[in-house]
């Protein structure tokens, strides 16, 4: 699962094409129906950024190409014509020397639709924790904190691993109802998510607390870590039953 931090790395790679006139191809039939080559060829990308789990490529003329990588999508940067005949990518943006290639891009759309529905980006240069808090309070307060943190309309960018780690660091159980959780507690979890993900983007590795550590001991208190599916998508929550309340 590409999480927010791997998307930021992809965004950095794609910076190489900013300002160049690109040739556009969409070899994959599912992408071909979107007629992106007709609409984008010859335009210059003006910027590329990761917003939550979305990668946004802004083109001159106000067009924004949004890709969401879901489970298997991947943006690759390679030398121009570097992979002739090797599979059918969704999209190729070809510059003078390099080309950006999107593989398995289940969500690919032009313009800004969908982007506005996303919550504030946890990986923004200065994350807007107040705005995240407002969204977390606007949703049904019977929802569990661990479920709400994965809802990209409330906070964009937190994936399952960082949800687990942020809640563990904040000492907050993923099963607590939003309505039973204080603003300061939510803010603390959001800060931990932002801090940990930022560290990961910058290549600093931190010891994991609970993620994929079910049955092993909590590094803080020694209690065995538990795991169970949570939310509509049944994503696995990991938590320490002693120090996350
Ligand atoms: Zn513990």
CSV table of C-alpha atoms and ligand atoms in Angstrom, one decimal:
chain,number,residue,atom,x,y,z
A,1,UNK,CA,0.0,0.0,0.0
A,2,UNK,CA,1.6,3.3,-1.0
A,3,UNK,CA,1.3,5.6,2.0
A,4,UNK,CA,1.7,9.3,2.0
A,5,UNK,CA,5.4,9.2,2.4
A,6,UNK,CA,6.2,7.0,-0.6
A,7,UNK,CA,3.9,9.4,-2.7
A,8,UNK,CA,6.1,12.3,-1.6
A,9,UNK,CA,9.1,10.5,-2.8
A,10,UNK,CA,7.4,9.9,-6.2
A,11,UNK,CA,6.5,13.6,-6.3
A,12,UNK,CA,10.1,14.5,-5.9
A,13,UNK,CA,11.2,12.2,-8.7
A,14,UNK,CA,8.6,13.7,-11.0
A,15,UNK,CA,9.9,17.2,-10.4
A,16,UNK,CA,12.4,16.4,-13.1
A,17,UNK,CA,9.7,17.0,-15.7
A,18,UNK,CA,8.5,20.3,-14.4
A,19,UNK,CA,8.8,23.1,-17.1
A,20,UNK,CA,9.3,20.7,-20.0
A,21,UNK,CA,6.9,20.2,-22.8
A,22,UNK,CA,5.7,16.6,-22.6
A,23,UNK,CA,4.5,14.1,-25.0
A,24,UNK,CA,1.7,12.0,-23.6
A,25,UNK,CA,0.8,8.4,-24.3
A,26,UNK,CA,-1.7,6.1,-22.5
A,27,UNK,CA,-0.9,2.6,-23.8
A,28,UNK,CA,-3.2,0.9,-21.4
A,29,UNK,CA,-6.8,0.5,-22.8
A,30,UNK,CA,-8.4,1.4,-19.5
A,31,UNK,CA,-6.5,4.7,-19.5
A,32,UNK,CA,-6.9,5.3,-23.2
A,33,UNK,CA,-10.6,6.1,-22.8
A,34,UNK,CA,-9.8,9.1,-20.7
A,35,UNK,CA,-8.2,10.7,-23.8
A,36,UNK,CA,-5.4,12.2,-21.8
A,37,UNK,CA,-2.9,12.5,-24.7
A,38,UNK,CA,-5.3,14.7,-26.6
A,39,UNK,CA,-5.8,16.9,-23.6
A,40,UNK,CA,-2.3,17.1,-22.2
A,41,UNK,CA,0.3,16.6,-25.0
A,42,UNK,CA,2.5,19.7,-25.5
A,43,UNK,CA,1.6,21.2,-22.2
A,44,UNK,CA,4.2,21.9,-19.6
A,45,UNK,CA,3.8,20.5,-16.1
A,46,UNK,CA,4.1,23.4,-13.7
A,47,UNK,CA,4.3,21.5,-10.5
A,48,UNK,CA,3.9,18.2,-8.8
A,49,UNK,CA,2.8,17.5,-5.3
A,50,UNK,CA,1.5,14.8,-3.1
A,51,UNK,CA,-1.7,15.6,-1.3
A,52,UNK,CA,-2.8,12.9,1.0
A,53,UNK,CA,-2.6,9.8,-1.0
A,54,UNK,CA,-3.0,11.6,-4.3
A,55,UNK,CA,-0.3,12.7,-6.6
A,56,UNK,CA,-1.3,15.9,-8.4
A,57,UNK,CA,0.4,17.1,-11.5
A,58,UNK,CA,-0.5,20.7,-12.4
A,59,UNK,CA,-0.2,21.6,-16.1
A,60,UNK,CA,-0.2,25.0,-17.7
A,61,UNK,CA,-3.7,26.1,-18.6
A,62,UNK,CA,-5.1,25.2,-15.2
A,63,UNK,CA,-5.4,21.4,-15.8
A,64,UNK,CA,-4.7,19.1,-12.8
A,65,UNK,CA,-4.0,15.4,-13.3
A,66,UNK,CA,-4.8,13.5,-10.2
A,67,UNK,CA,-3.6,9.9,-9.6
A,68,UNK,CA,-4.4,7.8,-6.6
A,69,UNK,CA,-2.2,4.8,-6.4
A,70,UNK,CA,-4.4,2.5,-4.2
A,71,UNK,CA,-2.6,-0.8,-3.6
A,72,UNK,CA,-0.4,-1.4,-6.6
A,73,UNK,CA,0.0,1.9,-8.5
A,74,UNK,CA,3.5,3.2,-9.1
A,75,UNK,CA,5.1,6.3,-10.7
A,76,UNK,CA,8.5,5.6,-12.2
A,77,UNK,CA,11.0,8.0,-13.7
A,78,UNK,CA,13.2,6.5,-16.4
A,79,UNK,CA,15.3,7.6,-19.4
A,80,UNK,CA,13.3,8.7,-22.4
A,81,UNK,CA,12.0,5.6,-24.3
A,82,UNK,CA,13.7,3.5,-21.6
A,83,UNK,CA,11.1,0.7,-21.6
A,84,UNK,CA,9.9,0.1,-25.1
A,85,UNK,CA,7.8,-3.1,-25.2
A,86,UNK,CA,8.0,-3.7,-21.5
A,87,UNK,CA,4.3,-3.9,-20.5
A,88,UNK,CA,1.5,-1.3,-21.0
A,89,UNK,CA,1.7,1.5,-18.5
A,90,UNK,CA,-1.4,3.7,-17.9
A,91,UNK,CA,0.4,6.9,-18.7
A,92,UNK,CA,3.7,8.0,-20.1
A,93,UNK,CA,4.8,11.7,-19.8
A,94,UNK,CA,7.8,12.0,-22.0
A,95,UNK,CA,10.2,14.9,-21.7
A,96,UNK,CA,13.4,15.6,-23.7
A,97,UNK,CA,15.6,13.2,-21.7
A,98,UNK,CA,13.4,11.4,-19.1
A,99,UNK,CA,9.9,10.1,-18.9
A,100,UNK,CA,7.5,9.6,-16.0
A,101,UNK,CA,5.6,6.3,-16.2
A,102,UNK,CA,2.4,5.4,-14.3
A,103,UNK,CA,1.8,1.7,-13.7
A,104,UNK,CA,-1.5,0.3,-12.5
A,105,UNK,CA,-3.1,3.6,-11.8
A,106,UNK,CA,-6.7,2.8,-10.8
A,107,UNK,CA,-7.6,6.4,-10.2
A,108,UNK,CA,-6.6,8.8,-12.8
A,109,UNK,CA,-8.5,12.0,-13.7
A,110,UNK,CA,-8.0,15.4,-15.1
A,111,UNK,CA,-9.0,18.6,-13.3
A,112,UNK,CA,-9.4,19.2,-9.7
A,113,UNK,CA,-12.5,17.1,-9.1
A,114,UNK,CA,-12.2,14.9,-6.0
A,115,UNK,CA,-9.2,16.9,-4.7
A,116,UNK,CA,-11.4,19.4,-2.9
A,117,UNK,CA,-13.1,16.6,-1.0
A,118,UNK,CA,-9.9,15.6,0.6
A,119,UNK,CA,-9.2,16.6,4.2
A,120,UNK,CA,-6.1,18.7,5.1
A,121,UNK,CA,-2.8,17.0,4.3
A,122,UNK,CA,-1.0,15.6,7.2
A,123,UNK,CA,2.3,15.9,5.3
A,124,UNK,CA,1.9,19.6,4.4
A,125,UNK,CA,4.9,21.7,5.3
A,126,UNK,CA,2.9,23.1,8.2
A,127,UNK,CA,0.0,20.7,8.8
A,128,UNK,CA,-3.3,22.4,9.6
A,129,UNK,CA,-4.2,20.5,12.7
A,130,UNK,CA,-7.1,22.9,13.5
A,131,UNK,CA,-8.8,22.2,10.2
A,132,UNK,CA,-8.3,18.4,10.7
A,133,UNK,CA,-9.9,18.7,14.1
A,134,UNK,CA,-12.8,20.6,12.7
A,135,UNK,CA,-13.4,17.8,10.2
A,136,UNK,CA,-13.0,15.1,12.8
A,137,UNK,CA,-15.7,16.9,14.8
A,138,UNK,CA,-18.1,17.3,11.9
A,139,UNK,CA,-18.3,13.5,11.3
A,140,UNK,CA,-20.4,11.1,13.3
A,141,UNK,CA,-19.0,11.2,16.9
A,142,UNK,CA,-19.9,7.5,17.4
A,143,UNK,CA,-17.2,6.5,14.9
A,144,UNK,CA,-14.0,5.0,16.3
A,145,UNK,CA,-10.8,7.1,16.3
A,146,UNK,CA,-8.9,4.5,14.3
A,147,UNK,CA,-11.6,4.4,11.7
A,148,UNK,CA,-11.8,8.1,11.4
A,149,UNK,CA,-8.1,8.7,11.0
A,150,UNK,CA,-8.1,6.5,7.8
A,151,UNK,CA,-11.0,8.6,6.3
A,152,UNK,CA,-9.2,10.7,3.7
A,153,UNK,CA,-12.1,13.2,3.6
A,154,UNK,CA,-11.3,14.1,7.2
A,155,UNK,CA,-7.5,13.9,7.2
A,156,UNK,CA,-5.6,13.1,4.0
A,157,UNK,CA,-2.5,11.0,4.0
A,158,UNK,CA,-2.6,8.7,7.0
A,159,UNK,CA,-2.4,5.0,6.0
A,160,UNK,CA,-2.8,1.9,8.2
A,161,UNK,CA,0.7,1.8,9.4
A,162,UNK,CA,0.9,5.4,10.5
A,163,UNK,CA,-2.6,5.2,12.1
A,164,UNK,CA,-1.3,2.4,14.3
A,165,UNK,CA,1.9,4.1,15.2
A,166,UNK,CA,0.4,7.5,15.8
A,167,UNK,CA,-2.3,6.1,18.1
A,168,UNK,CA,0.3,4.1,20.0
A,169,UNK,CA,2.5,7.1,20.5
A,170,UNK,CA,-0.4,9.2,21.6
A,171,UNK,CA,-1.6,6.5,24.0
A,172,UNK,CA,-5.0,6.4,22.4
A,173,UNK,CA,-7.0,3.2,21.7
A,174,UNK,CA,-8.1,2.9,18.0
A,175,UNK,CA,-11.5,1.7,19.5
A,176,UNK,CA,-12.3,4.9,21.4
A,177,UNK,CA,-15.3,6.8,20.1
A,178,UNK,CA,-14.6,10.2,18.7
A,179,UNK,CA,-17.2,11.6,21.1
A,180,UNK,CA,-15.2,10.2,24.1
A,181,UNK,CA,-12.0,11.7,22.9
A,182,UNK,CA,-10.7,15.1,23.8
A,183,UNK,CA,-9.4,17.7,21.3
A,184,UNK,CA,-6.0,17.5,22.9
A,185,UNK,CA,-5.9,13.8,22.5
A,186,UNK,CA,-6.9,13.9,18.8
A,187,UNK,CA,-4.4,16.7,18.2
A,188,UNK,CA,-1.7,14.6,19.9
A,189,UNK,CA,-2.4,11.6,17.5
A,190,UNK,CA,-2.4,13.9,14.5
A,191,UNK,CA,0.9,15.4,15.5
A,192,UNK,CA,2.5,12.0,16.0
A,193,UNK,CA,1.2,10.9,12.5
A,194,UNK,CA,2.7,14.1,11.0
A,195,UNK,CA,6.0,13.8,12.8
A,196,UNK,CA,6.5,10.1,12.1
A,197,UNK,CA,5.5,10.4,8.4
A,198,UNK,CA,7.8,13.4,8.0
A,199,UNK,CA,10.7,11.5,9.5
A,200,UNK,CA,10.0,8.7,7.1
A,201,UNK,CA,9.9,11.0,4.1
A,202,UNK,CA,13.3,12.3,5.2
A,203,UNK,CA,14.6,8.8,5.4
A,204,UNK,CA,14.8,8.5,9.2
A,205,UNK,CA,13.8,5.0,10.4
A,206,UNK,CA,12.0,4.7,13.7
A,207,UNK,CA,11.4,1.6,15.7
A,208,UNK,CA,7.8,0.4,15.3
A,209,UNK,CA,5.5,0.2,18.3
A,210,UNK,CA,2.6,-1.9,17.2
A,211,UNK,CA,2.2,-2.1,13.5
A,212,UNK,CA,2.4,-5.8,12.3
A,213,UNK,CA,3.6,-6.7,15.8
A,214,UNK,CA,0.6,-8.7,17.0
A,215,UNK,CA,1.5,-11.1,19.8
A,216,UNK,CA,4.8,-9.4,20.4
A,217,UNK,CA,5.5,-7.2,23.4
A,218,UNK,CA,4.7,-3.5,23.5
A,219,UNK,CA,8.1,-1.7,23.5
A,220,UNK,CA,6.8,0.6,26.2
A,221,UNK,CA,5.1,-1.6,28.7
A,222,UNK,CA,5.7,-5.2,27.7
A,223,UNK,CA,2.0,-6.2,27.2
A,224,UNK,CA,1.4,-8.4,24.1
A,225,UNK,CA,0.1,-6.3,21.1
A,226,UNK,CA,-3.4,-7.1,19.8
A,227,UNK,CA,-4.8,-6.9,16.3
A,228,UNK,CA,-8.3,-6.9,14.8
A,229,UNK,CA,-10.1,-5.7,11.7
A,230,UNK,CA,-11.6,-2.2,12.0
A,231,UNK,CA,-14.0,-0.1,9.9
A,232,UNK,CA,-15.9,-0.8,6.7
A,233,UNK,CA,-12.8,-1.9,4.9
A,234,UNK,CA,-11.8,-4.1,7.8
A,235,UNK,CA,-8.2,-2.8,7.9
A,236,UNK,CA,-6.2,-4.4,10.7
A,237,UNK,CA,-5.8,-2.3,13.8
A,238,UNK,CA,-2.8,-3.0,16.1
A,239,UNK,CA,-2.8,-1.7,19.6
A,240,UNK,CA,-1.4,-2.2,23.1
A,241,UNK,CA,-4.4,-2.9,25.5
A,242,UNK,CA,-2.4,-1.6,28.5
A,243,UNK,CA,-1.0,1.8,27.4
A,244,UNK,CA,-3.6,2.7,24.8
A,245,UNK,CA,-6.9,3.6,26.5
B,1,LIG,ZN1,2.0,-0.8,26.1
